[in-house]
Coordinates of C-alpha atoms and ligand atoms in Angstrom, one line a residue:
M1 CA 14.3 73.9 -44.9
F2 CA 10.8 74.1 -46.4
E3 CA 11.5 71.0 -48.6
Y4 CA 8.9 69.0 -46.7
L5 CA 6.2 71.5 -47.5
A6 CA 6.8 71.1 -51.2
L7 CA 6.7 67.3 -50.9
A8 CA 3.5 67.3 -48.9
H9 CA 1.3 67.7 -51.9
Q10 CA 2.9 64.9 -53.9
V11 CA 2.0 62.1 -51.6
P12 CA -0.8 61.5 -49.2
E13 CA -0.1 62.6 -45.6
E14 CA 0.3 59.0 -44.4
W15 CA 2.8 58.4 -47.2
R16 CA 5.4 60.9 -46.3
A17 CA 9.0 60.1 -47.1
Q18 CA 11.4 59.7 -44.3
S19 CA 13.3 62.6 -45.6
A20 CA 10.2 64.8 -45.3
V21 CA 9.6 63.6 -41.7
F22 CA 13.1 64.3 -40.6
S23 CA 13.0 67.8 -42.3
E24 CA 9.9 68.6 -40.4
L25 CA 11.3 67.4 -37.1
F26 CA 14.4 69.5 -37.7
F27 CA 12.3 72.6 -38.6
V28 CA 10.0 72.3 -35.6
F29 CA 12.9 71.8 -33.1
L30 CA 14.8 74.7 -34.7
A31 CA 11.7 77.0 -34.5
V32 CA 10.8 76.1 -30.9
G33 CA 14.4 76.3 -29.8
T34 CA 14.9 79.7 -31.4
L35 CA 11.7 81.0 -29.9
V36 CA 12.5 79.8 -26.4
G37 CA 16.1 81.1 -26.8
V38 CA 14.9 84.6 -27.9
V39 CA 12.4 84.8 -24.9
V40 CA 15.0 83.6 -22.3
V41 CA 17.8 85.8 -23.6
S42 CA 15.6 88.9 -23.9
Y43 CA 14.2 88.4 -20.4
T44 CA 17.7 88.0 -19.0
L45 CA 18.9 91.2 -20.7
L46 CA 15.9 93.1 -19.6
H47 CA 16.5 92.2 -16.0
L48 CA 20.2 92.8 -16.3
Y49 CA 19.3 96.3 -17.3
R50 CA 16.5 96.8 -14.7
N51 CA 18.6 95.6 -11.8
R52 CA 21.8 97.2 -12.8
D53 CA 23.9 98.8 -10.0
D54 CA 23.1 102.5 -10.3
G55 CA 24.6 103.4 -6.9
T56 CA 21.3 103.5 -5.0
D57 CA 20.3 101.2 -2.1
P58 CA 18.2 98.3 -3.5
K59 CA 15.1 98.7 -1.3
G60 CA 12.7 95.8 -1.1
F61 CA 15.0 93.4 -2.9
E62 CA 14.6 89.9 -1.6
A63 CA 17.7 87.9 -2.4
P64 CA 17.2 84.2 -3.0
Q65 CA 18.2 82.1 -0.1
L66 CA 20.5 79.1 -0.7
G67 CA 18.6 75.8 -0.4
E68 CA 15.2 77.3 -0.2
L69 CA 12.5 77.3 -2.9
P70 CA 10.7 80.6 -2.8
T71 CA 7.4 78.9 -2.3
G72 CA 6.5 80.7 0.9
Q73 CA 6.6 84.1 -0.7
S74 CA 3.5 85.6 -2.1
G75 CA 3.4 87.4 -5.3
G76 CA 5.8 87.7 -8.2
K77 CA 8.8 85.5 -7.4
S78 CA 7.1 82.1 -6.7
S79 CA 4.4 82.4 -9.4
K80 CA 7.0 83.3 -12.0
L81 CA 9.1 80.3 -11.0
F82 CA 6.3 77.9 -11.3
L83 CA 5.1 79.5 -14.5
S84 CA 8.5 78.8 -16.1
F85 CA 8.5 75.3 -14.7
G86 CA 5.0 74.7 -16.1
L87 CA 5.8 76.1 -19.5
S88 CA 9.0 74.1 -19.8
A89 CA 7.2 70.9 -18.9
I90 CA 4.4 71.6 -21.4
I91 CA 6.9 72.3 -24.2
V92 CA 9.1 69.3 -23.4
I93 CA 6.2 66.8 -23.0
S94 CA 4.6 68.1 -26.3
L95 CA 7.8 67.7 -28.2
V96 CA 8.3 64.2 -26.8
V97 CA 4.8 63.0 -27.8
Y98 CA 5.1 64.7 -31.2
S99 CA 8.5 63.3 -32.1
Y100 CA 7.6 59.8 -30.8
G101 CA 4.5 59.7 -33.0
L102 CA 6.6 60.7 -36.1
L103 CA 9.4 58.3 -35.3
L104 CA 6.9 55.4 -34.9
Y105 CA 5.9 56.2 -38.5
V106 CA 9.5 56.2 -39.6
E107 CA 10.0 52.8 -37.9
Q108 CA 6.9 51.2 -39.5
G109 CA 6.6 52.9 -42.8
P110 CA 3.4 53.8 -44.6
S111 CA 0.5 51.5 -43.9
G112 CA -2.9 50.9 -45.4
D113 CA -4.2 49.2 -48.5
V114 CA -2.5 51.5 -51.0
A115 CA 0.8 51.1 -49.2
D116 CA 0.4 47.3 -49.3
E117 CA -0.2 47.3 -53.0
Q118 CA 2.5 49.8 -54.0
N119 CA 5.5 48.5 -52.2
M120 CA 8.4 46.3 -53.1
E121 CA 11.0 44.6 -50.9
V122 CA 14.7 44.2 -51.8
E123 CA 17.3 42.3 -49.9
V124 CA 20.5 44.3 -49.5
V125 CA 23.7 42.4 -48.8
G126 CA 26.9 44.0 -47.8
I127 CA 30.0 42.1 -48.9
Q128 CA 33.6 43.4 -48.6
F129 CA 33.5 45.7 -50.5
I130 CA 30.3 45.8 -52.6
W131 CA 26.6 46.2 -52.2
Q132 CA 24.4 43.5 -53.7
F133 CA 20.7 43.8 -54.3
N134 CA 18.3 40.8 -54.5
Y135 CA 14.9 41.3 -55.9
D136 CA 11.8 39.2 -55.3
N137 CA 11.9 37.8 -58.9
G138 CA 15.4 36.5 -58.5
V139 CA 17.2 39.4 -60.2
Q140 CA 20.4 40.4 -58.6
T141 CA 22.3 43.6 -59.1
T142 CA 25.6 44.9 -57.8
D143 CA 26.4 48.5 -57.1
T144 CA 23.1 49.9 -58.3
L145 CA 19.7 49.5 -56.7
Y146 CA 16.9 50.2 -59.3
V147 CA 13.6 51.4 -57.8
P148 CA 10.5 53.0 -59.2
Q149 CA 9.6 56.6 -58.4
G150 CA 6.9 57.3 -55.7
E151 CA 6.7 53.7 -54.4
V152 CA 7.4 52.4 -50.9
V153 CA 10.7 50.5 -51.1
R154 CA 11.3 48.3 -48.2
L155 CA 14.9 47.1 -47.6
A156 CA 16.0 44.0 -45.7
V157 CA 19.7 44.7 -45.0
T158 CA 22.2 42.1 -44.1
S159 CA 25.9 41.2 -44.5
D160 CA 27.8 38.3 -45.9
D161 CA 30.9 38.9 -43.9
V162 CA 31.7 41.7 -41.4
W163 CA 29.5 44.5 -40.1
H164 CA 28.6 47.2 -42.7
N165 CA 26.1 50.0 -42.7
F166 CA 24.0 50.8 -45.7
G167 CA 23.3 54.6 -46.0
A168 CA 21.8 56.9 -48.5
P169 CA 22.0 60.4 -46.9
E170 CA 19.7 62.2 -49.4
L171 CA 16.9 59.8 -48.7
R172 CA 17.7 59.7 -45.0
V173 CA 18.1 55.9 -45.2
K174 CA 20.6 54.2 -42.9
A175 CA 20.6 50.6 -41.6
D176 CA 23.1 48.3 -40.1
A177 CA 24.2 45.3 -42.2
I178 CA 25.0 42.5 -39.7
P179 CA 25.8 38.9 -40.7
G180 CA 23.0 36.5 -39.7
E181 CA 20.3 39.1 -39.2
Y182 CA 18.2 41.6 -41.1
S183 CA 17.7 45.3 -40.4
H184 CA 14.5 46.6 -41.9
T185 CA 14.1 50.1 -43.3
W186 CA 12.2 51.8 -46.1
F187 CA 12.1 54.9 -48.3
I188 CA 10.1 56.7 -50.9
A189 CA 11.9 58.6 -53.7
N190 CA 9.6 61.2 -55.1
E191 CA 12.0 62.3 -57.9
T192 CA 13.9 60.3 -60.5
G193 CA 17.6 60.4 -60.6
T194 CA 20.5 58.8 -58.7
Y195 CA 21.3 58.9 -55.1
D196 CA 24.6 58.0 -53.5
V197 CA 25.0 55.0 -51.2
K198 CA 28.0 54.5 -48.9
C199 CA 29.1 52.1 -46.3
Y200 CA 29.0 53.8 -42.9
E201 CA 30.7 51.2 -40.8
L202 CA 34.5 50.8 -41.1
C203 CA 34.7 47.3 -42.6
G204 CA 38.2 46.9 -43.9
S205 CA 40.8 48.2 -46.4
G206 CA 38.2 48.8 -49.2
H207 CA 35.7 50.5 -46.9
S208 CA 36.0 53.9 -48.6
Q209 CA 35.4 52.4 -52.0
M210 CA 32.3 50.5 -50.8
T211 CA 29.8 52.8 -52.6
A212 CA 26.7 52.2 -54.7
E213 CA 23.9 54.2 -56.1
I214 CA 20.1 54.1 -56.0
N215 CA 18.7 54.7 -59.4
V216 CA 15.1 56.0 -59.2
M217 CA 13.3 55.4 -62.5
E218 CA 9.9 56.3 -63.8
E219 CA 7.5 53.5 -62.9
E220 CA 7.0 52.3 -66.5
E221 CA 10.7 52.3 -67.2
F222 CA 11.3 50.4 -64.0
D223 CA 8.7 47.8 -64.8
E224 CA 10.2 47.2 -68.2
W225 CA 13.7 46.8 -66.7
Y226 CA 12.3 44.5 -63.9
E227 CA 10.5 42.2 -66.3
K228 CA 13.4 42.0 -68.8
A229 CA 15.9 41.3 -66.0
G230 CA 13.6 38.8 -64.5
A231 CA 13.3 36.9 -67.7
N232 CA 17.0 36.4 -67.8
V233 CA 17.1 34.8 -64.4
T234 CA 17.6 31.1 -64.6
E235 CA 18.6 30.3 -61.0
T236 CA 16.4 29.9 -58.0
P237 CA 15.4 33.2 -56.6
T238 CA 16.0 34.5 -53.0
P239 CA 19.5 33.2 -52.4
T240 CA 20.5 32.6 -48.8
P241 CA 23.6 34.5 -47.4
D242 CA 25.7 31.3 -48.0
D243 CA 24.9 31.4 -51.7
H244 CA 26.6 34.7 -52.3
G245 CA 30.0 33.1 -52.6
G246 CA 32.1 36.1 -51.5
D247 CA 33.3 38.4 -54.3
E248 CA 31.9 36.2 -57.1
D249 CA 28.8 37.6 -58.8
E250 CA 26.2 35.0 -59.6
G251 CA 25.6 34.2 -63.3
G252 CA 21.9 35.0 -63.5
G253 CA 22.0 38.3 -61.8
H254 CA 25.1 39.6 -63.6
G255 CA 23.5 39.6 -67.0
S256 CA 20.6 41.6 -65.7
Q257 CA 22.7 44.7 -65.2
P258 CA 22.5 47.4 -67.8
A259 CA 25.6 47.5 -69.9
H260 CA 27.1 50.6 -68.3
G261 CA 26.9 48.9 -64.9
D262 CA 29.2 46.0 -65.9
A263 CA 32.3 48.1 -66.3
A264 CA 31.8 49.7 -62.9
T265 CA 31.1 46.3 -61.4
N266 CA 34.2 44.8 -62.9
A267 CA 36.3 47.7 -61.7
R268 CA 34.9 47.3 -58.2
M269 CA 35.5 43.6 -58.3
G270 CA 39.1 44.4 -59.1
V271 CA 39.3 46.5 -56.0
A272 CA 37.7 43.8 -53.9
A273 CA 40.0 41.0 -55.2
Ligands
LIG301 CU1 31.4 48.1 -45.4

């Protein structure tokens, strides 16, 4: 629950990861909801007790009249009513403004000079039933997206055949993969390691096997891999969706995968065929 507090010191405020933003939204809504709930339930219980039927005649009790707002009454009833309306309005409007501001940030991603320098864009292509990743330097990988730690990774997600949905739950990343168009999203991974990717749109018989992983590497390690892989690329970079050729992996990109990736890729290809 307090994950976002721990993350806050690692990256500047305007650089917060989507996962941190969503954790904060969740925490704030949970806290406000709990507080309001406790107040409302306590108030209800208190009045249940105070106005219990103890056998005496309730003197001075003004029952609410159907269809009439108690505006004409002076004192307690009407002011309490409008106080509760007012408080509710303030809480709801504040939450709307607050969430809208945060969600705008999630839509656009970090901005500013630093963010412009330290970001990379990868094209993600969903193909029955694999995920393919195309980097700016022409490198193409299948099943594993390699990214550097602590950098803004922008994804342009599309599909080569049917509708898919690219999702990495731990990073709070999710984007539709629709043929002929691009969905844009981004993430920052603050810790190295691997994160699961799944397809979240039923896309055919191999849907459940349409998985991949995001491998977050230390920056130097990533740069080394990126350069090495880039040097092996002989074909023209940035293939158009028509170039993907269905299940067939392209020559240049295939060689760029680390050795352990090949076995997994071939296994997946077997499934897809
Ligand atoms: Cu799919």
